[in-house]
């Protein structure tokens, strides 16, 4: 095997590994872009609109995404938003233990994200 063909094989292997790593990262971070942006904007509004907070808030949503699947995140956010709406029709969101457990999963992930990023 010539040196040129060995280099071609090594280059192809490196490119294949890079493609696999990128695909695994995309799967692990399957939150839609607008959800990530909304989280970061809200986090920065609460903690300060600085470059440092942008980094920390981006870290935070990445940490949450590594702990809680997007489907669970979406459910928890829905429960939280509906719990804030006054009235008898939304009381189920404030009193159902199963829904509280979903919100608790998100809250625990956010606490872990705070430890990792702040």
Short mmCIF file of C-alpha atoms in Angstrom, two decimals:
data_model
loop_
_atom_site.label_atom_id
_atom_site.label_comp_id
_atom_site.label_asym_id
_atom_site.label_seq_id
_atom_site.Cartn_x
_atom_site.Cartn_y
_atom_site.Cartn_z
CA UNK A 1 0.00 0.00 0.00
CA UNK A 2 1.44 3.35 -1.00
CA UNK A 3 1.76 6.34 1.33
CA UNK A 4 -0.80 8.25 -0.72
CA UNK A 5 -3.41 5.49 -0.46
CA UNK A 6 -2.75 5.13 3.29
CA UNK A 7 -3.33 8.85 3.77
CA UNK A 8 -6.55 8.62 1.76
CA UNK A 9 -7.81 5.79 3.98
CA UNK A 10 -6.90 7.66 7.16
CA UNK A 11 -8.59 10.83 5.88
CA UNK A 12 -11.73 8.90 4.98
CA UNK A 13 -11.82 7.29 8.44
CA UNK A 14 -11.40 10.64 10.17
CA UNK A 15 -14.20 12.16 8.10
CA UNK A 16 -16.47 9.20 8.85
CA UNK A 17 -15.82 9.53 12.59
CA UNK A 18 -16.55 13.26 12.43
CA UNK A 19 -19.84 12.60 10.66
CA UNK A 20 -20.85 10.00 13.26
CA UNK A 21 -19.96 12.34 16.14
CA UNK A 22 -21.96 15.18 14.58
CA UNK A 23 -24.98 12.91 14.10
CA UNK A 24 -24.79 11.69 17.69
CA UNK A 25 -24.61 15.28 18.96
CA UNK A 26 -27.63 16.24 16.85
CA UNK A 27 -29.61 13.31 18.27
CA UNK A 28 -28.59 14.12 21.84
CA UNK A 29 -29.57 17.76 21.41
CA UNK A 30 -32.88 17.30 19.61
CA UNK A 31 -34.50 20.46 20.98
CA UNK A 32 -35.83 22.74 18.21
CA UNK A 33 -33.77 25.88 17.63
CA UNK A 34 -36.63 28.20 18.60
CA UNK A 35 -36.99 26.41 21.96
CA UNK A 36 -33.27 26.75 22.65
CA UNK A 37 -33.35 30.43 21.67
CA UNK A 38 -36.43 31.09 23.83
CA UNK A 39 -34.78 29.42 26.84
CA UNK A 40 -31.53 31.37 26.40
CA UNK A 41 -33.35 34.69 25.93
CA UNK A 42 -35.46 34.07 29.04
CA UNK A 43 -32.41 33.01 31.03
CA UNK A 44 -30.50 36.11 29.98
CA UNK A 45 -33.45 38.36 30.79
CA UNK A 46 -33.46 36.91 34.31
CA UNK A 47 -29.68 36.85 34.85
CA UNK A 48 -28.23 39.70 32.82
CA UNK A 49 -27.68 40.38 29.17
CA UNK A 50 -23.94 39.87 28.99
CA UNK A 51 -21.66 37.67 26.91
CA UNK A 52 -20.92 35.65 30.06
CA UNK A 53 -24.64 35.02 30.64
CA UNK A 54 -25.09 34.04 26.99
CA UNK A 55 -22.43 31.38 27.51
CA UNK A 56 -23.89 30.21 30.82
CA UNK A 57 -27.49 30.18 29.59
CA UNK A 58 -26.48 28.25 26.45
CA UNK A 59 -24.67 25.78 28.70
CA UNK A 60 -27.80 25.51 30.83
CA UNK A 61 -30.15 24.51 28.00
CA UNK A 62 -27.54 22.05 26.72
CA UNK A 63 -27.36 20.50 30.18
CA UNK A 64 -31.18 20.32 30.44
CA UNK A 65 -31.32 18.75 26.97
CA UNK A 66 -28.78 16.12 28.02
CA UNK A 67 -30.97 15.13 30.98
CA UNK A 68 -34.57 15.56 29.82
CA UNK A 69 -35.82 14.40 26.40
CA UNK A 70 -37.53 17.14 24.39
CA UNK A 71 -40.94 15.45 24.70
CA UNK A 72 -40.73 15.64 28.50
CA UNK A 73 -39.48 19.23 28.35
CA UNK A 74 -42.40 20.20 26.12
CA UNK A 75 -44.92 18.53 28.43
CA UNK A 76 -43.46 20.20 31.50
CA UNK A 77 -43.45 23.63 29.86
CA UNK A 78 -47.10 23.15 28.86
CA UNK A 79 -48.06 22.19 32.41
CA UNK A 80 -46.18 25.19 33.82
CA UNK A 81 -47.82 27.62 31.39
CA UNK A 82 -51.29 26.18 31.96
CA UNK A 83 -50.80 26.21 35.74
CA UNK A 84 -50.29 29.95 35.55
CA UNK A 85 -53.69 30.48 33.91
CA UNK A 86 -56.37 31.29 36.46
CA UNK A 87 -59.66 29.43 36.51
CA UNK A 88 -61.36 26.15 37.20
CA UNK A 89 -60.66 24.78 33.72
CA UNK A 90 -56.90 24.82 34.34
CA UNK A 91 -56.98 23.57 37.91
CA UNK A 92 -56.15 20.06 36.70
CA UNK A 93 -52.68 21.33 35.75
CA UNK A 94 -52.10 22.54 39.30
CA UNK A 95 -53.48 19.52 41.19
CA UNK A 96 -52.65 16.35 39.24
CA UNK A 97 -49.71 14.50 40.79
CA UNK A 98 -48.68 12.90 37.48
CA UNK A 99 -48.32 16.35 35.92
CA UNK A 100 -46.39 17.61 38.95
CA UNK A 101 -43.92 14.74 38.47
CA UNK A 102 -43.30 15.83 34.88
CA UNK A 103 -42.61 19.39 36.04
CA UNK A 104 -40.37 18.05 38.82
CA UNK A 105 -38.24 16.24 36.20
CA UNK A 106 -37.64 19.53 34.43
CA UNK A 107 -36.97 21.40 37.68
CA UNK A 108 -34.38 18.80 38.73
CA UNK A 109 -32.70 19.06 35.33
CA UNK A 110 -32.60 22.84 35.70
CA UNK A 111 -31.02 22.51 39.14
CA UNK A 112 -28.37 20.20 37.70
CA UNK A 113 -27.82 22.69 34.86
CA UNK A 114 -27.29 25.45 37.45
CA UNK A 115 -24.59 23.37 39.14
CA UNK A 116 -22.89 22.68 35.82
CA UNK A 117 -23.11 26.14 34.30
CA UNK A 118 -23.48 28.82 36.98
#
